[in-house]
Tab-separated table of C-alpha atoms in Angstrom:
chain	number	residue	atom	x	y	z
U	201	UNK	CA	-16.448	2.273	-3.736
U	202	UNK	CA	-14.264	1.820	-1.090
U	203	UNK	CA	-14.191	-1.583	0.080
U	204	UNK	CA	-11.322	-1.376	3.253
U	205	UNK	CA	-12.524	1.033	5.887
U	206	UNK	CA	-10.761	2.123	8.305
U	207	UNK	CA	-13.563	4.311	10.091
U	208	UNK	CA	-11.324	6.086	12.625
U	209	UNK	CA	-9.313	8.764	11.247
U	210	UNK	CA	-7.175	8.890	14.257
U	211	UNK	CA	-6.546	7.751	17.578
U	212	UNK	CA	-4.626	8.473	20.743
U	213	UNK	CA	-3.004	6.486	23.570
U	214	UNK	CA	-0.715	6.625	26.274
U	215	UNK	CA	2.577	5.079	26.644
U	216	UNK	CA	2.246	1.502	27.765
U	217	UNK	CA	-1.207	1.099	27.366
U	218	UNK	CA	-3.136	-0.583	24.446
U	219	UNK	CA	-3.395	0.781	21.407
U	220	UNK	CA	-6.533	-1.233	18.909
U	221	UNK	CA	-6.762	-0.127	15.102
U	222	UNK	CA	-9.942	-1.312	13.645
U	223	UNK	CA	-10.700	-2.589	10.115
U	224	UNK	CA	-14.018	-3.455	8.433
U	225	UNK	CA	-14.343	-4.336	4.492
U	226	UNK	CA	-17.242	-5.333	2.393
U	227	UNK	CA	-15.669	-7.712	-0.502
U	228	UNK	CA	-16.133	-11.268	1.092
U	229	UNK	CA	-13.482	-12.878	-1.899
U	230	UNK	CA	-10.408	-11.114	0.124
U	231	UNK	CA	-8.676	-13.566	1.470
U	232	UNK	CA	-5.857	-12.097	2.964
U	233	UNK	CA	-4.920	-9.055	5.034
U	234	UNK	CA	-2.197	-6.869	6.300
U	235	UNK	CA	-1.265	-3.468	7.928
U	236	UNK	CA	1.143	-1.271	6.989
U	237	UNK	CA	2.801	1.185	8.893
U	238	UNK	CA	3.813	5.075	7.340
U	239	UNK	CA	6.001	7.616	9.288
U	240	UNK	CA	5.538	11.011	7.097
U	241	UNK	CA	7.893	10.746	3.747
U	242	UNK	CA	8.335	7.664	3.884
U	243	UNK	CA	6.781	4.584	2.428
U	244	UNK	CA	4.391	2.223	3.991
U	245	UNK	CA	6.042	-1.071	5.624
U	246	UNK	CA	4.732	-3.759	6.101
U	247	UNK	CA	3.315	-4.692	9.543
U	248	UNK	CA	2.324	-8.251	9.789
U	249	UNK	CA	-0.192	-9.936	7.803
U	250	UNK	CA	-3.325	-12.747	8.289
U	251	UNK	CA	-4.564	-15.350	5.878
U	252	UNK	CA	-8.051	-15.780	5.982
U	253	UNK	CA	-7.941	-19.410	7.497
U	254	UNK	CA	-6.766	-17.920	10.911
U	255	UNK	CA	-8.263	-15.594	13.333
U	256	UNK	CA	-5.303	-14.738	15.282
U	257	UNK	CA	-1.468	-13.674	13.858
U	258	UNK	CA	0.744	-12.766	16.683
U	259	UNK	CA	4.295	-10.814	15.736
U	260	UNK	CA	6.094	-9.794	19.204
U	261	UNK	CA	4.022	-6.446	20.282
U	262	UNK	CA	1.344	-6.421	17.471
U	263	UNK	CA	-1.460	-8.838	17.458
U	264	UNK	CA	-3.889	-8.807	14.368
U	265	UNK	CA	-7.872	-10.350	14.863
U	266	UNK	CA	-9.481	-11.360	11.833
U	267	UNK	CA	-13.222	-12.253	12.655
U	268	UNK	CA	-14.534	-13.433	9.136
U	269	UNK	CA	-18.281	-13.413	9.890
U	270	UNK	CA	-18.036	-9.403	10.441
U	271	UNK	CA	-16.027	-8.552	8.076
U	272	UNK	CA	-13.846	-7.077	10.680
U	273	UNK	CA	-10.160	-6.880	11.434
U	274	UNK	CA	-8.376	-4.985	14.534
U	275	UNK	CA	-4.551	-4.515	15.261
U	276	UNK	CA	-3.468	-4.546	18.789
U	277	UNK	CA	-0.007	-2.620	19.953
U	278	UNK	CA	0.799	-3.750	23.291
U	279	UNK	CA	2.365	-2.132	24.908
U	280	UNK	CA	2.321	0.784	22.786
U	281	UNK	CA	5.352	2.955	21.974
U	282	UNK	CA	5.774	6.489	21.396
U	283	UNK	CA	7.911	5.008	17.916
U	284	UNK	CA	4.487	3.829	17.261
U	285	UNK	CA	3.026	7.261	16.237
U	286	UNK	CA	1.953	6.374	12.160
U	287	UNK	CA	-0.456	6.607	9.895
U	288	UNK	CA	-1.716	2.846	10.236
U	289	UNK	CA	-3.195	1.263	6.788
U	290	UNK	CA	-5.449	-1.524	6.605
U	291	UNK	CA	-4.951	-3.830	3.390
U	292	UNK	CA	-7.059	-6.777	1.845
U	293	UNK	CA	-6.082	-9.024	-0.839
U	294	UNK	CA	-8.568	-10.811	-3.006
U	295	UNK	CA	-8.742	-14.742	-4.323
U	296	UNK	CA	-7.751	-13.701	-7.191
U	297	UNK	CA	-5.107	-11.066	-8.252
U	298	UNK	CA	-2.431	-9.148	-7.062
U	299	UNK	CA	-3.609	-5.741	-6.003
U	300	UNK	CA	-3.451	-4.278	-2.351
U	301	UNK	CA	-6.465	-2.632	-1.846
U	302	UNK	CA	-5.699	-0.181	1.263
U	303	UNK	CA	-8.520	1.903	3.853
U	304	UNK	CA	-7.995	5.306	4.219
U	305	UNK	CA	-5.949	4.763	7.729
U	306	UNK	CA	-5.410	5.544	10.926
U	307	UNK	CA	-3.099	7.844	12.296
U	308	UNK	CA	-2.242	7.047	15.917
U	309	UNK	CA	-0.603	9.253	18.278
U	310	UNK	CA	1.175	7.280	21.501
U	311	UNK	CA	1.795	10.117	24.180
U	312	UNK	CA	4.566	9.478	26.787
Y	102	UNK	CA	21.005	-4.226	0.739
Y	103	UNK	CA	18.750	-0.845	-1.153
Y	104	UNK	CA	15.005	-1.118	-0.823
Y	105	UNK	CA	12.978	0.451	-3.534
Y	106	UNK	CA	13.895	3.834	-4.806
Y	107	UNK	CA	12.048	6.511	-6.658
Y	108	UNK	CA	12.617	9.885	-8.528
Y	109	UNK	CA	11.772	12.071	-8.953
Y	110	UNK	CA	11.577	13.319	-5.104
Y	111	UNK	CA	9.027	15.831	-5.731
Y	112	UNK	CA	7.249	17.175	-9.215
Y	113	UNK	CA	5.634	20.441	-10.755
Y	114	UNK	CA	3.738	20.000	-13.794
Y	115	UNK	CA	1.068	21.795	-15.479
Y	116	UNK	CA	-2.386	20.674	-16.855
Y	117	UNK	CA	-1.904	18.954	-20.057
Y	118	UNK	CA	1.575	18.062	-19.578
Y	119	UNK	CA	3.226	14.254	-19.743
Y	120	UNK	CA	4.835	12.978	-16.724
Y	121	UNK	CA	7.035	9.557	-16.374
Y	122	UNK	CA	8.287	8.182	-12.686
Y	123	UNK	CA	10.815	5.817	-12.428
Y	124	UNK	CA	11.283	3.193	-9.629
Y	125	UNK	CA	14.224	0.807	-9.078
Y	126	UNK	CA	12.496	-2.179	-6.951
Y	127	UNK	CA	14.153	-4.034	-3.915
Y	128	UNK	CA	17.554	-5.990	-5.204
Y	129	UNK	CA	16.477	-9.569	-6.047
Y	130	UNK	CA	12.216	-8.477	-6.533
Y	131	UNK	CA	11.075	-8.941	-10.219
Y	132	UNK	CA	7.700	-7.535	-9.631
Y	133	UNK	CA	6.571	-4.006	-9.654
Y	134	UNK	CA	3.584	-2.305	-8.689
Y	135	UNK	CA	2.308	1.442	-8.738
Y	136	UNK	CA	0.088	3.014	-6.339
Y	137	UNK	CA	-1.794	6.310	-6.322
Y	138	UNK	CA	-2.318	8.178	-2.881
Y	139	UNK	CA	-4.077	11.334	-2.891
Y	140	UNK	CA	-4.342	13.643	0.361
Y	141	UNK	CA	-5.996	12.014	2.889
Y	142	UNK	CA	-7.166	8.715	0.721
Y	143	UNK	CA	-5.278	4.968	1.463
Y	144	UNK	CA	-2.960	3.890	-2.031
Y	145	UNK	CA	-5.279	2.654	-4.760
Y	146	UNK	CA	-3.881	0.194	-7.299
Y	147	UNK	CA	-2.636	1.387	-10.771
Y	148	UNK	CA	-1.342	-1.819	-12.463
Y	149	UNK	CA	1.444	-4.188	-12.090
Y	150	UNK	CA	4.162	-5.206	-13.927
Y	151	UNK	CA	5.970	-8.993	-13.819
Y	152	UNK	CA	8.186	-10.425	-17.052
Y	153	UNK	CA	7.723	-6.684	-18.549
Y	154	UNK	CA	4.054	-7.617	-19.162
Y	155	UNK	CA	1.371	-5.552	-17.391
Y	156	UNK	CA	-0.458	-8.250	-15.536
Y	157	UNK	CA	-3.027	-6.756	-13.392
Y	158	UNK	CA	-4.436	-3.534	-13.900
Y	159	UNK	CA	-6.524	-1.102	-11.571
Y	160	UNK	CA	-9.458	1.744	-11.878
Y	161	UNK	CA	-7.164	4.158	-14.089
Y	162	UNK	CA	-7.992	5.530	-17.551
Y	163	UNK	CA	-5.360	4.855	-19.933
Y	164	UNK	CA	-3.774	7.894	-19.526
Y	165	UNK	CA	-2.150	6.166	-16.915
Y	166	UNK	CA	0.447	3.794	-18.524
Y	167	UNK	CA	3.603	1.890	-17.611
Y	168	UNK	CA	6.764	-0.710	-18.488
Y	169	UNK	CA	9.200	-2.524	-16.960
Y	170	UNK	CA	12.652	-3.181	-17.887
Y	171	UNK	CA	14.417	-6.428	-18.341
Y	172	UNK	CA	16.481	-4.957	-15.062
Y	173	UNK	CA	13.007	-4.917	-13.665
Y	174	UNK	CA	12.569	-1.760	-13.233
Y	175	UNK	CA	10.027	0.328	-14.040
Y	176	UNK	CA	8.365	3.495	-15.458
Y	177	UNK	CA	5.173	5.135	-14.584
Y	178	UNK	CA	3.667	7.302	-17.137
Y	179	UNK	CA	0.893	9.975	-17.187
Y	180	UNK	CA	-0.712	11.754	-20.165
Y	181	UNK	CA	-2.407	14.802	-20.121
Y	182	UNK	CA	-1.951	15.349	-16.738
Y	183	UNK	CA	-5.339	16.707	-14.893
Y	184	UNK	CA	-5.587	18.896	-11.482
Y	185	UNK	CA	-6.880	15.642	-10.292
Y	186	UNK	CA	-3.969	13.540	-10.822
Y	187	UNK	CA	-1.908	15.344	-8.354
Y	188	UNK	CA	-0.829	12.667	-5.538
Y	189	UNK	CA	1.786	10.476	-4.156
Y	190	UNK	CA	3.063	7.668	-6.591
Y	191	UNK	CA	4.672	4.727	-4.856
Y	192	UNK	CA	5.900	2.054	-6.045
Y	193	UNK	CA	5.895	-1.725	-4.733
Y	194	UNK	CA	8.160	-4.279	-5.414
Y	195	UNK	CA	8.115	-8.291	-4.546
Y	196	UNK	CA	9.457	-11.239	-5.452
Y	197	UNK	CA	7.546	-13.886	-7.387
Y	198	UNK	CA	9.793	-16.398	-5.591
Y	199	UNK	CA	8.940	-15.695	-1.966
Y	200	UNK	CA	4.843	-16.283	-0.769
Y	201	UNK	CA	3.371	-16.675	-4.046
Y	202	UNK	CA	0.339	-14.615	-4.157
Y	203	UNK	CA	1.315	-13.737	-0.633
Y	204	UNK	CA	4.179	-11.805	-1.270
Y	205	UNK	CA	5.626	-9.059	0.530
Y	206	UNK	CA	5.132	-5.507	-0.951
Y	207	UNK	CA	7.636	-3.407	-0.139
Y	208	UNK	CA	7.332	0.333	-0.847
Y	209	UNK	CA	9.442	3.274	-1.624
Y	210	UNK	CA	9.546	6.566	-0.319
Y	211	UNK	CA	6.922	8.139	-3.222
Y	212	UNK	CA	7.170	10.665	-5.781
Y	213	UNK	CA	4.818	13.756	-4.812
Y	214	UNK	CA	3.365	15.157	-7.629
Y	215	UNK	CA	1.718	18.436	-8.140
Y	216	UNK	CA	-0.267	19.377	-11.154
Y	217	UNK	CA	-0.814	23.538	-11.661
């Protein structure tokens, strides 16, 4: 059962304009959350990250929402860069434990 | 400063057959994790390993085994290899000392492996 979806398989934007990754997940004992980035043989890195006690993390150009009540997390990229072409991965970690437990991600394409 | 590194690269194996991956995590992390990505799927968790113990373990059968050295580093190995089990293997590394539970994961580069 997947528990992190990421329900957009891919996205598109233009140079300078806004790019928003969305996140939804089902498993209300995560607690805290991240996004990776992956360029194509290479390993995810890590993104920036929110604990589940804020709603907002801020990290120069990318912006993550957490809105507990929904279930729902979004990354904003602004502006967006054509560097910012990835596969984008949602992550949630629970109380309890270690593992990463990733959605299926996102691959955005930033056009000049 | 090396981040984490696997090998093999890339791997051909045939039904049936035993593989082990290695991975040498980031200098200064004593924790390792392993992570299965098949096409088109996010990484799902295999186990991980901290003081050469396995301390948290995934949805894998127990084909699926592994060990860490006192150096920290780690194998991944798989028995009886199945169509199915052909994916990318990462590996993870953190440090206990930084974030706690929080900790950074920071991944290597994957070993891609293909089972005939």
């Amino acid at each position: 059962d997947q528990q992190v979806k990421q329900n957009s398989p891919s996205l598109s934007v233009q140079e300078g304009r806004i790019s928003i990754l969305n996140c939804d997940y089902t498993n209300s004992m995560f607690d805290y959350f991240l996004w990776y980035k992956k360029y194509p043989a290479e390993g995810p890195t890590f993104l920036i990250s929110i604990s589940s006690i804020k709603d907002k993390n801020e990290d120069g150009r990318f912006t993550v929402f957490l809105n507990k009540s929904a279930k729902h997390l979004s990354l904003h990229i602004v502006p967006s860069q054509p560097g910012d072409s990835a596969v984008y991965f949602c992550a949630a970690k629970g109380s309890v434990g270690y593992a990463l437990n990733f959605g299926k991600g996102t691959s955005l394409l930033v056009t000049p | 400063d090396a981040g984490v590194t696997q090998s093999p690269t890339h791997l051909i194996k045939t039904r049936g057959q035993q593989v082990t991956l290695r991975c040498s995590p980031k200098s200064g992390h004593d924790t390792v994790s392993w992570y299965q990505q098949a096409l088109g799927q996010g990484p799902q968790f295999i186990f991980q390993y901290y003081e050469e113990e396995e301390r948290q373990r995934g949805n894998f059968p127990d084909r699926f085994s592994g060990h860490q050295f006192p150096n920290y580093s780690s194998e991944l190995n798989v028995n009886a290899l199945l169509l199915g089990d052909s994916a990318l293997y990462l590996c993870a590394s953190s440090s206990t000392l930084s974030g706690g539970r929080y900790n950074e994961q920071f991944f290597g580069p994957g070993t891609r492996l293909t089972v005939l």
